[in-house]
PDB file of C-alpha atoms in Angstrom:
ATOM      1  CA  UNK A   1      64.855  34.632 -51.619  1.00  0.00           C
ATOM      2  CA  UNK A   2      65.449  36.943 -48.710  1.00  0.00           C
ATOM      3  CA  UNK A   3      62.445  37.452 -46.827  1.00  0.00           C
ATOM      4  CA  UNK A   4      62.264  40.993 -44.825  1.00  0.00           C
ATOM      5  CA  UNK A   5      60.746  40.306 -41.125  1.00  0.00           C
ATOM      6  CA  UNK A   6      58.530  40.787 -40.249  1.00  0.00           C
ATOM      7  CA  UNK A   7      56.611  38.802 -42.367  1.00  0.00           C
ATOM      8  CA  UNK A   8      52.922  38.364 -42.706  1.00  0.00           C
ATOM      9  CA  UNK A   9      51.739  35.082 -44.787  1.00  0.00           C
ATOM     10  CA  UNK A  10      47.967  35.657 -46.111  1.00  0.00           C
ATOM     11  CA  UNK A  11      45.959  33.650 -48.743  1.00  0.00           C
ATOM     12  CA  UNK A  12      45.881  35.952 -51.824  1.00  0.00           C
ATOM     13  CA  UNK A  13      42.720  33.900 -52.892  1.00  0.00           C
ATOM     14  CA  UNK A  14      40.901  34.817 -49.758  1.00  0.00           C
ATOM     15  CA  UNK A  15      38.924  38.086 -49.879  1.00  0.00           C
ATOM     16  CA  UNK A  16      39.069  38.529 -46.167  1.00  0.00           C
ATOM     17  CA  UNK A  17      42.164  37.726 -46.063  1.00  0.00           C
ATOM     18  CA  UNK A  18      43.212  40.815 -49.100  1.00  0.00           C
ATOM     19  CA  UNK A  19      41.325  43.054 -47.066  1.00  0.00           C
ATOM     20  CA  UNK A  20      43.352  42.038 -43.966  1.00  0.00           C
ATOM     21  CA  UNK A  21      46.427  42.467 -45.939  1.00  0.00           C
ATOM     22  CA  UNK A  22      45.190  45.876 -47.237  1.00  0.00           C
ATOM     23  CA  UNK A  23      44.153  47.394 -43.757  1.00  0.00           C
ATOM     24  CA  UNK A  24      47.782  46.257 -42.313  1.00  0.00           C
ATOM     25  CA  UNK A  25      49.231  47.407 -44.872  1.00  0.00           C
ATOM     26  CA  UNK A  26      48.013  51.044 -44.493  1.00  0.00           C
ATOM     27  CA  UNK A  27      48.600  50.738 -40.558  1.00  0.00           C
ATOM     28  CA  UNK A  28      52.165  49.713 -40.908  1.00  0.00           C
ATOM     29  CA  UNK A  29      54.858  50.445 -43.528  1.00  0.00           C
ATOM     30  CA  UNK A  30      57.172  48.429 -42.020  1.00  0.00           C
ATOM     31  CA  UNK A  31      55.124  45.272 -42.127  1.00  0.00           C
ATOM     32  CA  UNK A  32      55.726  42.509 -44.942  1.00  0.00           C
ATOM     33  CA  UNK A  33      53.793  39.925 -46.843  1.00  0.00           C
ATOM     34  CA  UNK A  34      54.101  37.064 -48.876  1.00  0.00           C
ATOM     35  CA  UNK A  35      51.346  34.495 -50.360  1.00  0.00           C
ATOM     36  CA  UNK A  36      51.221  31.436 -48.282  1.00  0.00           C
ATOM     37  CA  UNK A  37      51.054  29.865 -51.717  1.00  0.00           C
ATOM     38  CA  UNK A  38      54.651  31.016 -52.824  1.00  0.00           C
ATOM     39  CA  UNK A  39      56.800  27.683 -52.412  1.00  0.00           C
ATOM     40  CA  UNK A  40      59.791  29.901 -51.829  1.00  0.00           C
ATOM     41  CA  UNK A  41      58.564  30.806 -48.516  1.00  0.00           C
ATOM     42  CA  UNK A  42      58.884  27.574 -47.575  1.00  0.00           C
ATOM     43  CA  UNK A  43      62.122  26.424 -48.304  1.00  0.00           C
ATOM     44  CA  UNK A  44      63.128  29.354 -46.338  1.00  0.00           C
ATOM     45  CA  UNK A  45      61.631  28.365 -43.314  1.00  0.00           C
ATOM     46  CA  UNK A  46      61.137  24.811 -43.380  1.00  0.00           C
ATOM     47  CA  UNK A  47      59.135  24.912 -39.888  1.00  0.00           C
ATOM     48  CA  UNK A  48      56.245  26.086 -41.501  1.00  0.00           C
ATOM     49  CA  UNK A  49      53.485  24.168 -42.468  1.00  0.00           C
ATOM     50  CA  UNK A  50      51.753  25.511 -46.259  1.00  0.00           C
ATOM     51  CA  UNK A  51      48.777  23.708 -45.225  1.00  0.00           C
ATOM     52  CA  UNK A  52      48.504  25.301 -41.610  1.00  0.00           C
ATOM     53  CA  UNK A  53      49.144  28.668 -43.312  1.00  0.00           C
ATOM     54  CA  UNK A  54      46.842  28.508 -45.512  1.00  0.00           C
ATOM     55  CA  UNK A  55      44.054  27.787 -42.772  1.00  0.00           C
ATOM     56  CA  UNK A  56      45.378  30.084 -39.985  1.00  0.00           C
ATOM     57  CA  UNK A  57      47.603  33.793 -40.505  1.00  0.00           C
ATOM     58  CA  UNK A  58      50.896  33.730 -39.257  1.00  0.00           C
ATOM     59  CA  UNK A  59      53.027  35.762 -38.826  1.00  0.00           C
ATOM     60  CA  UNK A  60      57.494  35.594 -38.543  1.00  0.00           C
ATOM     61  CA  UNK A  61      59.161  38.421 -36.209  1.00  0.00           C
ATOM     62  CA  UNK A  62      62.278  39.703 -36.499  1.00  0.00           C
ATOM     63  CA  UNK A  63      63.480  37.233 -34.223  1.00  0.00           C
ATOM     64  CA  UNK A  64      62.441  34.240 -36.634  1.00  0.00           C
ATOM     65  CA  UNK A  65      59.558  33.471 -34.054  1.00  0.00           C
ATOM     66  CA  UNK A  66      56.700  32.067 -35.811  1.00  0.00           C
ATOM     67  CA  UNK A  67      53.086  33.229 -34.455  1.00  0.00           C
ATOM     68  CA  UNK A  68      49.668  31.921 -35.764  1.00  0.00           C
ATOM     69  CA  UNK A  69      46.307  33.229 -35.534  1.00  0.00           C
ATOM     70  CA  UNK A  70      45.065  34.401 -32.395  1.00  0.00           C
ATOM     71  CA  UNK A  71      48.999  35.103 -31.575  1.00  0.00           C
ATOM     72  CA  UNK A  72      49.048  37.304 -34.454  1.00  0.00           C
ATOM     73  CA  UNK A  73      46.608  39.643 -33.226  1.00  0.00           C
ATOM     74  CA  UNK A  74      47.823  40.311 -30.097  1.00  0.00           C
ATOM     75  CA  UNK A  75      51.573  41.013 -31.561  1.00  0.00           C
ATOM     76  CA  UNK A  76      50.158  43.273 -33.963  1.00  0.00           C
ATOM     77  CA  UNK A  77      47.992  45.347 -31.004  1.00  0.00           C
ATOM     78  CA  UNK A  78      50.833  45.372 -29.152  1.00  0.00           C
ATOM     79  CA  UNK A  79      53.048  46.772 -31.793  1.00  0.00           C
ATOM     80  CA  UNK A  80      51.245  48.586 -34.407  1.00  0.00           C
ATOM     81  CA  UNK A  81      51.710  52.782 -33.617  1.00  0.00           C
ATOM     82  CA  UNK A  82      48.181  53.913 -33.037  1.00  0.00           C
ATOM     83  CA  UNK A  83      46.997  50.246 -32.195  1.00  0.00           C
ATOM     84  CA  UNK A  84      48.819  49.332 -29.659  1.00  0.00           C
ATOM     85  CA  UNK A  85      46.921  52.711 -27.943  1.00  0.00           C
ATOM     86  CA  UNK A  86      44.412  49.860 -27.576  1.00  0.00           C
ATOM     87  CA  UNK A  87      46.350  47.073 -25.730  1.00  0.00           C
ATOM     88  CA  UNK A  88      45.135  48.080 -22.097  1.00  0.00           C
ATOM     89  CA  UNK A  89      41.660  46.695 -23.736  1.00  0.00           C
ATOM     90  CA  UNK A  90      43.327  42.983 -24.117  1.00  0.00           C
ATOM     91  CA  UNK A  91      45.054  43.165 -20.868  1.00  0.00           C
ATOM     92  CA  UNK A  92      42.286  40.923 -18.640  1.00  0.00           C
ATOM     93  CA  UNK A  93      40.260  37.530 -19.131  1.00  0.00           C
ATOM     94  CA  UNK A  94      37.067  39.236 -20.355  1.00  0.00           C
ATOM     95  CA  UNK A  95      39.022  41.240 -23.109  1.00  0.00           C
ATOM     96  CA  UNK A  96      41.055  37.938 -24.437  1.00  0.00           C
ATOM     97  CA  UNK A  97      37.877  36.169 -24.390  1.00  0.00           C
ATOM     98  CA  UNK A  98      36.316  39.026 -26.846  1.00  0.00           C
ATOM     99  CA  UNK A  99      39.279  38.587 -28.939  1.00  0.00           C
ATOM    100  CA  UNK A 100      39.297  35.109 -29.112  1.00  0.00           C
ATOM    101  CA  UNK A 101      35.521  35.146 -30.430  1.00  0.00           C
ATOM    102  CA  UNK A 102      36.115  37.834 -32.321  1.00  0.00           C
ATOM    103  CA  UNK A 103      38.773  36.099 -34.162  1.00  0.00           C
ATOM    104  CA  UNK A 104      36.702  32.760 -34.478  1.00  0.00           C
ATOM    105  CA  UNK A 105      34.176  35.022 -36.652  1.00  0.00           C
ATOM    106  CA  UNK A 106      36.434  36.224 -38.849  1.00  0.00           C
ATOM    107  CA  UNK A 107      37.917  32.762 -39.370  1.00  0.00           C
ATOM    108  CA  UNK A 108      34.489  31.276 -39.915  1.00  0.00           C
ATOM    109  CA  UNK A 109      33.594  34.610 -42.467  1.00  0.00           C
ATOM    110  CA  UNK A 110      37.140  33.475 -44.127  1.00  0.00           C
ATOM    111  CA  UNK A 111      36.101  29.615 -44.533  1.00  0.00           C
ATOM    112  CA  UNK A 112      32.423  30.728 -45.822  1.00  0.00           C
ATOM    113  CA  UNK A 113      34.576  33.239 -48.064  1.00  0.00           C
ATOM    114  CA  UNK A 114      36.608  30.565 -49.510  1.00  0.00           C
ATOM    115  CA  UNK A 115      33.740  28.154 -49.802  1.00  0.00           C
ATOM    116  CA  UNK A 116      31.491  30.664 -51.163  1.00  0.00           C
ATOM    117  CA  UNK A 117      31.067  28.441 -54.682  1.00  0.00           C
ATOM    118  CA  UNK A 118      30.632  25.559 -53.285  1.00  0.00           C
ATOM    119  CA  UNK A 119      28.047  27.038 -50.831  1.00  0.00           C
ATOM    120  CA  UNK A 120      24.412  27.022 -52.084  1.00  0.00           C
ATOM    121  CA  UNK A 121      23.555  29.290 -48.834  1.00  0.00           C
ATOM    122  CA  UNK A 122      26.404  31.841 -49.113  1.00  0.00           C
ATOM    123  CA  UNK A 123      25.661  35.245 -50.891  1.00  0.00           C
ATOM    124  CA  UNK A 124      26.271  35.773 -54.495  1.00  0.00           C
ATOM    125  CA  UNK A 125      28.189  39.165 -54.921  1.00  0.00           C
TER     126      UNK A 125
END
């Protein structure tokens, strides 16, 4: 298959990670997306790792780099129209630091997310 870049791989069986995927999606047009579970994906780029992408967003650019997590954000403030407004806020220590953190919460909402049967703690919806 012939994969458009760039290209966004998301767990489909992660609710955070839909709504992540539905957000972009409304942000950006141009912006594509494929199921880190579809095995196609990687036998087109055999670099990637279905295990790491399943754990961690990344994300392919039209140049065939690979980002992942944290990375990820900070291509997608700096290129989203209307985001990317927003890049001056990312543009010293304290800002990366509140991205960083802020991206450690949603990973740990994600893992609870994903977990949530198992978890005797978590919410039931």
């Amino acid at each position: 298959m012939n994969y458009q870049l760039p290209l966004i791989l998301y767990d489909p069986e992660c609710p955070l990670c839909l709504r992540f995927k539905q957000g972009l999606e409304f942000l950006d047009k141009n912006l594509n997306f494929v199921s880190a579970r579809d095995e196609e994906v990687y036998s087109e780029f055999p670099e990637l790792n279905r295990q790491d992408c399943l754990l961690k967003v990344h994300l392919i650019t039209k140049e065939k780099i690979i980002l992942k997590g944290p990375e990820v954000v900070d291509y997608l403030v700096a290129t989203l129209p209307g985001v990317s407004k927003f890049a001056w806020l990312l543009d010293n220590d304290q800002g990366q630091k509140i991205k960083d953190y802020f991206y450690q919460k949603v990973e740990e909402l994600r893992e609870l997310s994903t977990k949530k049967d198992d978890c005797k703690q978590c919410p039931r919806e």
